[in-house]
Structures are given as structure tokens and as C-alpha cells.
Amino acid sequence: MTTKTGNYLNHFRNIGIAAHIDAGKTTTTERILYYTGRTHNIGEVHDGAATMDWMEQERERGITITAAATTAKWTRAGQEYVVNIIDTPGHVDFTIEVERSMRVLDGAVAVFDSSQGVEPQSETVWRQADRYGVPRIAFSNKMDKTGASFELVLNDIRERLGAIPAPVQYPMGQESDFKGIIDIVRQRAYTYTNDLGTDIEEHDVPAEYADKVTEMRAALIEAAAEVDEDLMMKYLEGEEPTVEELVAALRKGTIEKKIFPVLCGSALKNKGVQLLLDAVVDYLPSPLEVPAIKGTLEDSEETREFPADPNGKLAGLAFKIMADPYVGRLTFVRIYSGTLQSGSYVYNASKDKRERVGRLLKMHANSREEVTELKAGELGAVIGLKDAGTGNTLIGDGDEHVLLESIDVPE
Ligand code: GDP
């Protein structure tokens, strides 16, 4: 189960997109699915009309956004990544659903409307992510909108959320002048060459932004040095870290929830979404970088850990049940450890029932893929489970009875 560059799990990202209603969660998700589908499923699309057609078709099919977990692929620096997007409910009243989704994701993208800053509901979701220890990056969306202000979002993150934002991008222009994005870490600028934002050009940082970028990069290095000793040593000796070192330190800080990288863009205008996907890969954790899920043995206080390993004991969690017009009951599961095989028997430890697994599906933006197994770190849908409900633990048939516990919530 290893790839040329190590364990396949290094190239997995299980993420949620969380937002206040209207901040642009749906649009951002659609764009992500569009870009990941464009490179992997439907070939290159150059003109805008084709882009919109694809979106329309997706909407009509309605598979995309309603799937509890959608599997997408993204290539970063020649390496293919699997990005599973877990649907996180946008309404606060579904707190229990939010809790479940928080348990199955390893990282989140918090989307803000940059003309509104941090709205009350975003604050609630942010606090939930804090409670469940979810590392996150923030996306300051709607940079094209009247009243958009990146500074407003940064200030609100500081003041309303009490978090220290680490802006890794800076917008070139705001509101109707929004033209592109500067990557502060790499000191490169990206401008969009067509109205739909599907074509990007990379170039040097324009002179007018040079001072700002230098100042912001220095602040990033300082923040990264706080979480990385080697970087701190370099910093104290006045040495410049390399891009790779800086990314690694920011990533470490993000995973430890001490750093919150902030990006900007406009999902509606297709601006910044490719860079957002790059940042998901750069800063959010793989399943190997989050604490292993724990379970408690039945009738005892003893606990077991399930590190992400496809050869370990099976441990999975059903997190959403959906009725499908074609195949009936779909049980969405996350496999933490072991491998779930189609046609096998599993034990539902929450219901004390043995259940037969029928077919297994991975849901993609515009297709469903039937697979024979779901490995540790993967998410997908099971057809055929009759009794499993949301929040149920699935373990191997014949294994000791363990119930997966909710992530420890510090009071
Ligand atoms: P959700 O409720 O968070 O899922 O938000 P939607 O994605 O449905 O977006 C809410 C509204 O904001 C829609 O009318 C979108 O067209 C609009 N919207 C989303 N992203 C942007 C953006 O980047 N710029 C502008 N101007 N409008 C946007």
C-alpha cells in the first residue's frame, strides 16, 4: 500500500468546508469539484461556455453537492492527492450533525464573506472546530464584491475569533478591481487572464506590492518560528528559510492549531480556488498527522487506539444515512483503520449486530465508482447495511467489541 513517495495516506486530505449561510460554501465546493474534475475526469476545458455547461449539468444531476462525502483528485507539484470533501451542515441547529461531520474530517476550510467579515454563525462553527480540535485554513471569499476587505476578515479573525491569522495570500485589488492573488510564502503573483478565472498566469510580484509582501512574509516567518525550533534558530541568526522550510513550519503550526493560514479569492469568479486546493494540500493534515481515533472496550474502561493503517483492525464510523432512488439505503462511512471489503460481514458494535456489507461506492463529482474495498483513511458509501445508523461503530466480525468514542471534548 505504498506509493513511490511513501504511504498512500500522505496524499490524502479529508476536509470539510464550513461557512455561515451565504458566505459561499456551495459555490466554493462547486468550484473545487469543477477544477478537480477538469484535470481528472473531463479533460481540459478552455472556453467559459464549457465551464458553465459542466456546472449546469452537475446541478441538474444533483449528485455533487448532496453527497455526504465526495472524492476528488488534485495534482500538486506532480503528485496526485485524494481530497475527500465531507459535507458539513451550514445550520447551527444541526449541532449533532456538525459534531458527526467534525469527527470524520481531519481539517477544514472556513469560508468567510469578505464584505461581512466573521458573522455570528461562522463564529459558532469556528468554536465547534476548536472543540473538536480540527486544524483549519480560512478562505476570505467574495473579494470581488462591493465592500470586500481582506483586512476586515483578518481583523475579525483576531477580534471575534481570538485567533491569530496568518495571511499566506494577499489580494491584488479588491471589489471590482480584484485582479489576482499574491502567494506571500512563494512571493509569486497570480493573475486571471479571462473573465471566468479559469486561466491563471504566474508572474513576479508587481512593484507596488513589494513592500507589503516583504512585511507580510516577515510576519509569517516570525509566526512559523514560534512553532518550529529549527526555523527559530535560523530566524535568530538572521537567515532566510527556504520556501519548503517555511511551508513545513506553517503546516506544523496549522496542524497544531496554533496557526490559521488565511487565503483570499472569489469563488463566483473562479478566482483563487486552484490556489485554495494547493493550500489544502500544503497546510491541512493527512490522516497520518491527526491523533488516532480511540475506542472503548464494551463493559470496561479499557481503551484501544486505531492508527490509520489499512492492515490494522477494522474500525469505521457510519456518519450519514441517505436514501438513494436507485440503490436504496446508502450508509456513508469513514474507515479509520483496517480495510472494509465488499461482500464481507462486519460487526456493528453500537447495535450489537452482525451485518453484511453489500456493494461499496466512492462518490465523485460527476460519477459513482464501485470499489471492492475502502481502506483506512478513505470515505465512501456502503449499500446493503440494514441496521447501521449515524454515529454507529463498525468493526471486524469476531473482533473484540469496541465502541469508537467521540473526539475528546475539553470542557
Ligand atoms: P452558501 O449558503 O454558503 O452555500 O453560499 P452560496 O455558495 O450559495 O452563495 C451565496 C450567494 O453568494 C450566491 O448568490 C452566490 O452567487 C454568491 N457568491 C458566492 N461566492 C461569491 C463570490 O466570490 N463573489 C460574489 N460577488 N458573490 C458570491
Short mmCIF file of C-alpha atoms and ligand atoms in Angstrom, two decimals:
data_model
loop_
_atom_site.label_atom_id
_atom_site.label_comp_id
_atom_site.label_asym_id
_atom_site.label_seq_id
_atom_site.Cartn_x
_atom_site.Cartn_y
_atom_site.Cartn_z
CA MET A 1 0.00 0.00 0.00
CA THR A 2 2.87 2.36 -0.52
CA THR A 3 3.49 4.71 -3.37
CA LYS A 4 6.82 5.79 -4.76
CA THR A 5 6.96 8.57 -2.20
CA GLY A 6 5.73 6.64 0.82
CA ASN A 7 2.46 5.66 2.43
CA TYR A 8 -0.57 6.45 0.26
CA LEU A 9 -2.15 8.18 3.24
CA ASN A 10 0.38 11.03 2.97
CA HIS A 11 -1.53 12.05 -0.13
CA PHE A 12 -4.98 12.02 1.41
CA ARG A 13 -6.83 15.06 2.70
CA ASN A 14 -10.23 14.59 4.36
CA ILE A 15 -11.70 18.04 4.65
CA GLY A 16 -14.89 19.88 5.42
CA ILE A 17 -15.93 23.28 4.13
CA ALA A 18 -17.59 25.27 6.87
CA ALA A 19 -19.33 28.58 6.49
CA HIS A 20 -22.02 30.95 7.57
CA ILE A 21 -25.01 30.61 5.29
CA ASP A 22 -24.49 32.70 2.14
CA ALA A 23 -20.72 33.03 2.63
CA GLY A 24 -20.21 30.86 -0.44
CA LYS A 25 -19.80 27.28 0.75
CA THR A 26 -21.81 25.85 -2.14
CA THR A 27 -20.08 27.97 -4.77
CA THR A 28 -16.65 27.15 -3.34
CA THR A 29 -17.47 23.42 -3.24
CA GLU A 30 -18.75 23.51 -6.82
CA ARG A 31 -15.62 25.25 -8.00
CA ILE A 32 -13.39 22.77 -6.21
CA LEU A 33 -15.26 19.91 -7.83
CA TYR A 34 -15.07 21.65 -11.16
CA TYR A 35 -11.30 22.11 -11.03
CA THR A 36 -10.61 18.66 -9.70
CA GLY A 37 -12.95 17.18 -12.32
CA ARG A 38 -11.43 19.30 -15.05
CA THR A 39 -7.98 17.89 -14.57
CA HIS A 40 -9.01 14.35 -13.79
CA ASN A 41 -12.36 13.47 -15.28
CA ILE A 42 -13.38 15.56 -18.18
CA GLY A 43 -10.15 16.68 -19.78
CA GLU A 44 -9.18 20.23 -20.48
CA VAL A 45 -11.89 22.77 -20.98
CA HIS A 46 -10.73 26.07 -22.34
CA ASP A 47 -13.69 28.21 -23.03
CA GLY A 48 -16.06 29.63 -20.48
CA ALA A 49 -19.17 28.19 -22.07
CA ALA A 50 -17.98 24.67 -21.44
CA THR A 51 -17.27 25.55 -17.83
CA MET A 52 -20.78 26.75 -17.24
CA ASP A 53 -22.30 23.80 -19.10
CA TRP A 54 -20.47 21.46 -16.83
CA MET A 55 -21.76 23.30 -13.76
CA GLU A 56 -25.31 23.25 -15.07
CA GLN A 57 -25.17 19.53 -15.74
CA GLU A 58 -23.85 18.95 -12.26
CA ARG A 59 -26.65 20.95 -10.76
CA GLU A 60 -29.24 19.01 -12.71
CA ARG A 61 -27.77 15.70 -11.71
CA GLY A 62 -27.62 16.95 -8.19
CA ILE A 63 -25.17 14.27 -7.08
CA THR A 64 -22.35 16.58 -6.36
CA ILE A 65 -23.27 18.78 -3.52
CA THR A 66 -25.69 16.45 -1.83
CA ALA A 67 -23.23 13.58 -1.35
CA ALA A 68 -22.13 13.37 2.28
CA ALA A 69 -18.60 12.73 1.08
CA THR A 70 -17.23 13.40 -2.40
CA THR A 71 -13.88 12.08 -3.55
CA ALA A 72 -11.84 14.41 -5.74
CA LYS A 73 -8.29 14.36 -7.04
CA TRP A 74 -5.83 17.21 -7.24
CA THR A 75 -2.30 17.28 -8.55
CA ARG A 76 0.23 19.42 -6.71
CA ALA A 77 3.84 19.58 -7.90
CA GLY A 78 3.44 16.39 -9.92
CA GLN A 79 1.95 14.40 -7.04
CA GLU A 80 -1.67 13.29 -7.13
CA TYR A 81 -3.70 13.87 -3.96
CA VAL A 82 -7.08 12.47 -2.99
CA VAL A 83 -9.24 15.18 -1.46
CA ASN A 84 -12.38 13.89 0.21
CA ILE A 85 -14.86 16.67 0.79
CA ILE A 86 -17.19 15.99 3.67
CA ASP A 87 -20.43 17.89 3.74
CA THR A 88 -20.70 19.95 6.90
CA PRO A 89 -24.18 21.26 7.68
CA GLY A 90 -24.49 25.01 7.41
CA HIS A 91 -27.14 25.42 10.07
CA VAL A 92 -26.31 25.77 13.73
CA ASP A 93 -29.39 23.89 14.84
CA PHE A 94 -27.92 20.68 13.46
CA THR A 95 -25.23 20.67 16.11
CA ILE A 96 -25.29 16.90 16.40
CA GLU A 97 -24.75 16.63 12.65
CA VAL A 98 -21.95 19.14 12.85
CA GLU A 99 -20.43 17.01 15.60
CA ARG A 100 -20.57 13.92 13.41
CA SER A 101 -19.02 15.64 10.45
CA MET A 102 -16.27 17.05 12.70
CA ARG A 103 -15.44 13.50 13.76
CA VAL A 104 -14.85 12.26 10.25
CA LEU A 105 -12.79 15.11 8.85
CA ASP A 106 -9.12 15.85 9.51
CA GLY A 107 -9.14 19.52 8.58
CA ALA A 108 -11.48 22.28 7.47
CA VAL A 109 -11.70 25.30 5.25
CA ALA A 110 -13.63 28.11 6.92
CA VAL A 111 -15.22 30.30 4.26
CA PHE A 112 -15.93 33.94 5.09
CA ASP A 113 -17.72 36.60 3.10
CA SER A 114 -15.07 39.30 2.93
CA SER A 115 -17.68 42.05 2.73
CA GLN A 116 -19.23 40.84 6.00
CA GLY A 117 -16.22 39.62 7.94
CA VAL A 118 -16.80 36.98 10.58
CA GLU A 119 -20.54 36.52 11.00
CA PRO A 120 -22.17 35.03 14.12
CA GLN A 121 -22.76 31.62 12.58
CA SER A 122 -19.19 31.36 11.35
CA GLU A 123 -18.18 32.07 14.92
CA THR A 124 -20.26 29.11 16.11
CA VAL A 125 -18.75 26.75 13.54
CA TRP A 126 -15.27 28.01 14.38
CA ARG A 127 -15.83 27.28 18.09
CA GLN A 128 -17.10 23.79 17.24
CA ALA A 129 -13.98 23.17 15.18
CA ASP A 130 -11.95 24.39 18.19
CA ARG A 131 -13.76 21.98 20.49
CA TYR A 132 -13.15 19.06 18.18
CA GLY A 133 -9.54 20.06 17.58
CA VAL A 134 -9.91 20.49 13.83
CA PRO A 135 -6.98 22.21 12.10
CA ARG A 136 -8.19 24.79 9.62
CA ILE A 137 -7.42 27.35 6.99
CA ALA A 138 -9.64 30.32 6.22
CA PHE A 139 -10.81 31.48 2.80
CA SER A 140 -11.80 35.13 2.53
CA ASN A 141 -14.32 34.74 -0.29
CA LYS A 142 -16.19 37.34 -2.38
CA MET A 143 -13.14 39.58 -2.80
CA ASP A 144 -14.88 40.92 -5.91
CA LYS A 145 -17.93 42.14 -4.03
CA THR A 146 -18.63 45.76 -3.13
CA GLY A 147 -17.40 46.33 0.39
CA ALA A 148 -14.95 43.41 0.26
CA SER A 149 -12.00 43.84 2.57
CA PHE A 150 -9.29 41.30 3.33
CA GLU A 151 -8.21 43.41 6.31
CA LEU A 152 -11.75 43.21 7.73
CA VAL A 153 -11.61 39.41 7.70
CA LEU A 154 -8.13 39.38 9.26
CA ASN A 155 -9.26 41.80 11.98
CA ASP A 156 -12.40 39.82 12.70
CA ILE A 157 -10.44 36.56 12.97
CA ARG A 158 -8.28 38.31 15.55
CA GLU A 159 -11.03 40.10 17.43
CA ARG A 160 -14.12 37.93 17.14
CA LEU A 161 -12.48 34.52 17.00
CA GLY A 162 -9.48 35.31 19.20
CA ALA A 163 -7.23 33.50 16.73
CA ILE A 164 -4.05 34.79 15.15
CA PRO A 165 -4.48 34.87 11.39
CA ALA A 166 -1.52 34.00 9.19
CA PRO A 167 -2.29 35.54 5.81
CA VAL A 168 -0.44 33.42 3.26
CA GLN A 169 -2.01 35.34 0.38
CA TYR A 170 -2.80 38.94 -0.43
CA PRO A 171 -5.34 40.22 -2.95
CA MET A 172 -4.28 42.37 -5.88
CA GLY A 173 -7.12 44.85 -5.91
CA GLN A 174 -10.41 44.48 -4.12
CA GLU A 175 -14.08 44.79 -5.10
CA SER A 176 -14.49 45.29 -8.85
CA ASP A 177 -10.70 45.80 -9.13
CA PHE A 178 -9.92 42.34 -7.80
CA LYS A 179 -7.41 41.01 -10.32
CA GLY A 180 -5.43 38.30 -8.69
CA ILE A 181 -3.62 36.90 -5.71
CA ILE A 182 -0.12 37.07 -4.33
CA ASP A 183 1.27 33.98 -2.65
CA ILE A 184 3.18 35.54 0.24
CA VAL A 185 5.18 32.39 1.03
CA ARG A 186 6.50 31.95 -2.50
CA GLN A 187 6.45 35.65 -3.40
CA ARG A 188 4.71 34.95 -6.67
CA ALA A 189 1.68 36.66 -8.17
CA TYR A 190 -1.22 35.02 -9.99
CA THR A 191 -3.46 36.96 -12.32
CA TYR A 192 -6.51 35.70 -14.12
CA THR A 193 -6.43 36.13 -17.85
CA ASN A 194 -10.06 35.52 -18.69
CA ASP A 195 -13.24 36.76 -17.06
CA LEU A 196 -14.15 33.32 -15.82
CA GLY A 197 -10.87 32.96 -13.98
CA THR A 198 -10.14 29.59 -15.48
CA ASP A 199 -6.73 30.62 -16.84
CA ILE A 200 -4.07 31.82 -14.49
CA GLU A 201 -0.74 33.42 -15.23
CA GLU A 202 2.06 33.28 -12.71
CA HIS A 203 4.45 36.21 -12.55
CA ASP A 204 6.67 38.31 -10.30
CA VAL A 205 5.10 40.36 -7.55
CA PRO A 206 4.26 43.79 -9.03
CA ALA A 207 6.49 46.56 -7.66
CA GLU A 208 3.58 48.34 -5.98
CA TYR A 209 3.05 45.33 -3.69
CA ALA A 210 6.71 44.59 -2.98
CA ASP A 211 6.91 46.34 0.42
CA LYS A 212 3.63 44.89 1.61
CA VAL A 213 4.69 41.37 0.63
CA THR A 214 8.09 41.73 2.33
CA GLU A 215 6.41 42.91 5.52
CA MET A 216 3.78 40.14 5.45
CA ARG A 217 6.35 37.46 4.72
CA ALA A 218 8.48 38.61 7.67
CA ALA A 219 5.40 38.30 9.91
CA LEU A 220 4.76 34.77 8.58
CA ILE A 221 8.35 33.74 9.25
CA GLU A 222 8.05 35.10 12.77
CA ALA A 223 4.81 33.16 13.36
CA ALA A 224 6.30 29.98 11.88
CA ALA A 225 9.44 30.35 14.02
CA GLU A 226 7.25 30.24 17.14
CA VAL A 227 6.23 26.67 16.32
CA ASP A 228 9.41 25.34 14.75
CA GLU A 229 12.72 25.32 16.61
CA ASP A 230 14.93 24.95 13.56
CA LEU A 231 13.23 27.87 11.91
CA MET A 232 13.59 29.85 15.14
CA MET A 233 17.34 29.23 15.14
CA LYS A 234 17.60 30.44 11.57
CA TYR A 235 15.41 33.41 12.36
CA LEU A 236 17.56 34.42 15.33
CA GLU A 237 20.66 34.14 13.16
CA GLY A 238 19.01 36.36 10.56
CA GLU A 239 18.93 33.56 7.96
CA GLU A 240 16.11 33.27 5.41
CA PRO A 241 14.21 29.98 5.48
CA THR A 242 13.63 28.27 2.15
CA VAL A 243 10.07 28.11 0.78
CA GLU A 244 9.93 24.40 1.71
CA GLU A 245 11.05 25.10 5.27
CA LEU A 246 8.54 27.88 5.68
CA VAL A 247 5.68 25.77 4.29
CA ALA A 248 6.67 22.86 6.55
CA ALA A 249 6.71 25.07 9.65
CA LEU A 250 3.38 26.73 8.78
CA ARG A 251 1.92 23.28 8.16
CA LYS A 252 3.13 22.10 11.56
CA GLY A 253 1.60 25.19 13.21
CA THR A 254 -1.69 24.66 11.36
CA ILE A 255 -1.91 21.01 12.40
CA GLU A 256 -1.15 22.00 15.99
CA LYS A 257 -3.93 24.62 15.71
CA LYS A 258 -1.53 27.43 16.53
CA ILE A 259 -1.53 28.92 13.05
CA PHE A 260 -4.52 29.67 10.82
CA PRO A 261 -3.44 30.35 7.24
CA VAL A 262 -5.76 32.81 5.54
CA LEU A 263 -6.36 32.84 1.79
CA CYS A 264 -8.48 35.06 -0.38
CA GLY A 265 -10.42 34.85 -3.60
CA SER A 266 -13.74 34.86 -5.32
CA ALA A 267 -15.39 31.51 -5.79
CA LEU A 268 -18.05 33.08 -8.00
CA LYS A 269 -15.45 34.45 -10.41
CA ASN A 270 -13.35 31.28 -10.21
CA LYS A 271 -10.51 33.21 -8.69
CA GLY A 272 -8.33 31.64 -6.07
CA VAL A 273 -9.94 28.22 -5.97
CA GLN A 274 -6.97 26.43 -7.55
CA LEU A 275 -4.71 28.14 -5.02
CA LEU A 276 -7.12 27.10 -2.28
CA LEU A 277 -6.72 23.46 -3.34
CA ASP A 278 -2.94 23.89 -3.29
CA ALA A 279 -3.21 25.27 0.23
CA VAL A 280 -5.38 22.32 1.34
CA VAL A 281 -2.52 20.06 0.25
CA ASP A 282 0.18 22.31 1.75
CA TYR A 283 -1.33 23.08 5.14
CA LEU A 284 -4.05 20.63 6.13
CA PRO A 285 -3.12 17.25 7.67
CA SER A 286 -3.18 13.80 6.14
CA PRO A 287 -4.91 11.05 8.18
CA LEU A 288 -1.45 10.12 9.49
CA GLU A 289 -0.96 13.52 11.08
CA VAL A 290 -4.05 13.63 13.29
CA PRO A 291 -4.37 11.76 16.59
CA ALA A 292 -5.53 8.15 16.15
CA ILE A 293 -9.20 7.64 16.99
CA LYS A 294 -9.83 5.83 20.24
CA GLY A 295 -12.40 3.22 21.19
CA THR A 296 -13.61 1.83 24.50
CA LEU A 297 -13.98 -1.88 25.14
CA GLU A 298 -17.51 -2.98 25.90
CA ASP A 299 -18.23 -3.24 29.65
CA SER A 300 -14.87 -1.88 30.62
CA GLU A 301 -12.89 1.31 30.87
CA GLU A 302 -10.13 -0.05 28.70
CA THR A 303 -9.39 1.86 25.54
CA ARG A 304 -7.89 0.94 22.20
CA GLU A 305 -6.33 3.17 19.58
CA PHE A 306 -6.84 2.77 15.87
CA PRO A 307 -3.98 4.41 13.98
CA ALA A 308 -4.57 4.89 10.26
CA ASP A 309 -3.29 1.62 8.83
CA PRO A 310 -5.00 -0.47 6.13
CA ASN A 311 -3.59 -3.65 7.68
CA GLY A 312 -4.81 -2.84 11.19
CA LYS A 313 -8.06 -3.96 12.81
CA LEU A 314 -11.16 -2.67 11.11
CA ALA A 315 -12.63 0.45 12.70
CA GLY A 316 -15.14 2.57 10.86
CA LEU A 317 -17.82 5.07 11.67
CA ALA A 318 -21.15 5.47 9.90
CA PHE A 319 -21.78 9.21 9.75
CA LYS A 320 -24.67 9.71 7.41
CA ILE A 321 -27.54 7.63 6.06
CA MET A 322 -29.09 8.69 2.80
CA ALA A 323 -31.92 7.26 0.79
CA ASP A 324 -30.94 6.85 -2.83
CA PRO A 325 -33.62 6.45 -5.50
CA TYR A 326 -31.57 3.82 -7.37
CA VAL A 327 -29.82 1.72 -4.81
CA GLY A 328 -31.80 2.31 -1.64
CA ARG A 329 -30.08 2.92 1.65
CA LEU A 330 -26.60 4.40 1.45
CA THR A 331 -24.53 4.39 4.61
CA PHE A 332 -21.61 6.81 4.43
CA VAL A 333 -18.65 5.59 6.40
CA ARG A 334 -15.18 6.70 7.29
CA ILE A 335 -12.69 3.92 7.71
CA TYR A 336 -10.06 4.82 10.31
CA SER A 337 -8.19 1.54 10.41
CA GLY A 338 -8.21 -1.75 8.53
CA THR A 339 -9.94 -2.36 5.22
CA LEU A 340 -13.65 -2.78 4.60
CA GLN A 341 -14.34 -5.36 1.88
CA SER A 342 -17.48 -5.54 -0.22
CA GLY A 343 -19.46 -8.70 0.41
CA SER A 344 -17.90 -9.19 3.86
CA TYR A 345 -19.51 -9.28 7.28
CA VAL A 346 -18.89 -6.55 9.81
CA TYR A 347 -19.96 -6.12 13.40
CA ASN A 348 -21.99 -3.09 14.30
CA ALA A 349 -20.76 -2.58 17.87
CA SER A 350 -23.30 0.16 18.58
CA LYS A 351 -26.26 -2.08 17.75
CA ASP A 352 -24.68 -5.43 18.70
CA LYS A 353 -25.46 -6.78 15.28
CA ARG A 354 -23.59 -8.60 12.59
CA GLU A 355 -24.24 -7.00 9.22
CA ARG A 356 -23.44 -7.88 5.66
CA VAL A 357 -21.69 -5.30 3.54
CA GLY A 358 -23.07 -5.20 0.03
CA ARG A 359 -21.50 -3.03 -2.64
CA LEU A 360 -19.14 -0.16 -1.90
CA LEU A 361 -19.15 3.19 -3.67
CA LYS A 362 -16.91 6.19 -3.90
CA MET A 363 -18.83 9.28 -4.86
CA HIS A 364 -17.15 11.59 -7.35
CA ALA A 365 -18.40 14.94 -8.60
CA ASN A 366 -19.98 13.52 -11.71
CA SER A 367 -19.91 9.77 -11.23
CA ARG A 368 -20.08 6.95 -8.75
CA GLU A 369 -17.32 4.41 -8.68
CA GLU A 370 -17.92 0.92 -7.45
CA VAL A 371 -14.94 -0.34 -5.47
CA THR A 372 -14.16 -3.63 -3.78
CA GLU A 373 -12.69 -2.12 -0.65
CA LEU A 374 -12.40 1.04 1.41
CA LYS A 375 -9.06 1.35 3.15
CA ALA A 376 -8.01 3.21 6.29
CA GLY A 377 -8.33 6.95 5.71
CA GLU A 378 -10.95 6.53 2.98
CA LEU A 379 -14.60 7.55 2.93
CA GLY A 380 -17.38 6.10 0.86
CA ALA A 381 -20.87 4.70 0.85
CA VAL A 382 -21.97 1.18 1.70
CA ILE A 383 -25.03 -0.36 0.08
CA GLY A 384 -26.73 -3.14 1.96
CA LEU A 385 -26.31 -2.27 5.61
CA LYS A 386 -29.78 -2.56 7.09
CA ASP A 387 -29.29 -1.54 10.68
CA ALA A 388 -26.40 0.89 10.80
CA GLY A 389 -27.40 4.35 11.93
CA THR A 390 -25.44 7.59 12.05
CA GLY A 391 -22.73 7.51 14.67
CA ASN A 392 -22.52 3.69 14.73
CA THR A 393 -19.18 1.92 15.07
CA LEU A 394 -18.31 -0.79 12.56
CA ILE A 395 -15.61 -3.29 13.47
CA GLY A 396 -14.37 -6.61 12.14
CA ASP A 397 -16.62 -9.63 12.56
CA GLY A 398 -15.19 -11.57 15.51
CA ASP A 399 -13.03 -8.71 16.81
CA GLU A 400 -13.24 -7.54 20.42
CA HIS A 401 -16.19 -5.24 20.92
CA VAL A 402 -15.00 -1.67 20.82
CA LEU A 403 -17.07 1.48 20.56
CA LEU A 404 -15.42 4.42 18.89
CA GLU A 405 -15.71 7.41 21.11
CA SER A 406 -16.34 10.96 20.15
CA ILE A 407 -13.28 13.11 19.93
CA ASP A 408 -12.31 14.22 23.44
CA VAL A 409 -14.00 17.49 24.08
CA PRO A 410 -12.17 19.60 26.63
CA GLU A 411 -14.72 21.35 28.84
P1 GDP B 1 -23.71 29.12 0.93
O1 GDP B 1 -25.01 29.44 1.54
O2 GDP B 1 -22.58 29.39 1.88
O3 GDP B 1 -23.61 27.76 0.33
O4 GDP B 1 -23.48 30.21 -0.23
P2 GDP B 1 -23.63 30.11 -1.81
O5 GDP B 1 -22.44 29.45 -2.40
O6 GDP B 1 -24.95 29.59 -2.16
O7 GDP B 1 -23.53 31.66 -2.17
C1 GDP B 1 -24.45 32.59 -1.68
C2 GDP B 1 -24.56 33.75 -2.64
O8 GDP B 1 -23.31 34.42 -2.74
C3 GDP B 1 -24.90 33.29 -4.07
O9 GDP B 1 -25.77 34.25 -4.64
C4 GDP B 1 -23.56 33.29 -4.78
O10 GDP B 1 -23.66 33.51 -6.16
C5 GDP B 1 -22.86 34.45 -4.09
N1 GDP B 1 -21.40 34.27 -4.10
C6 GDP B 1 -20.68 33.17 -3.77
N2 GDP B 1 -19.37 33.39 -3.92
C7 GDP B 1 -19.24 34.66 -4.37
C8 GDP B 1 -18.13 35.49 -4.72
O11 GDP B 1 -16.97 35.08 -4.68
N3 GDP B 1 -18.42 36.75 -5.10
C9 GDP B 1 -19.69 37.26 -5.17
N4 GDP B 1 -19.83 38.50 -5.56
N5 GDP B 1 -20.76 36.51 -4.85
C10 GDP B 1 -20.54 35.24 -4.46
#
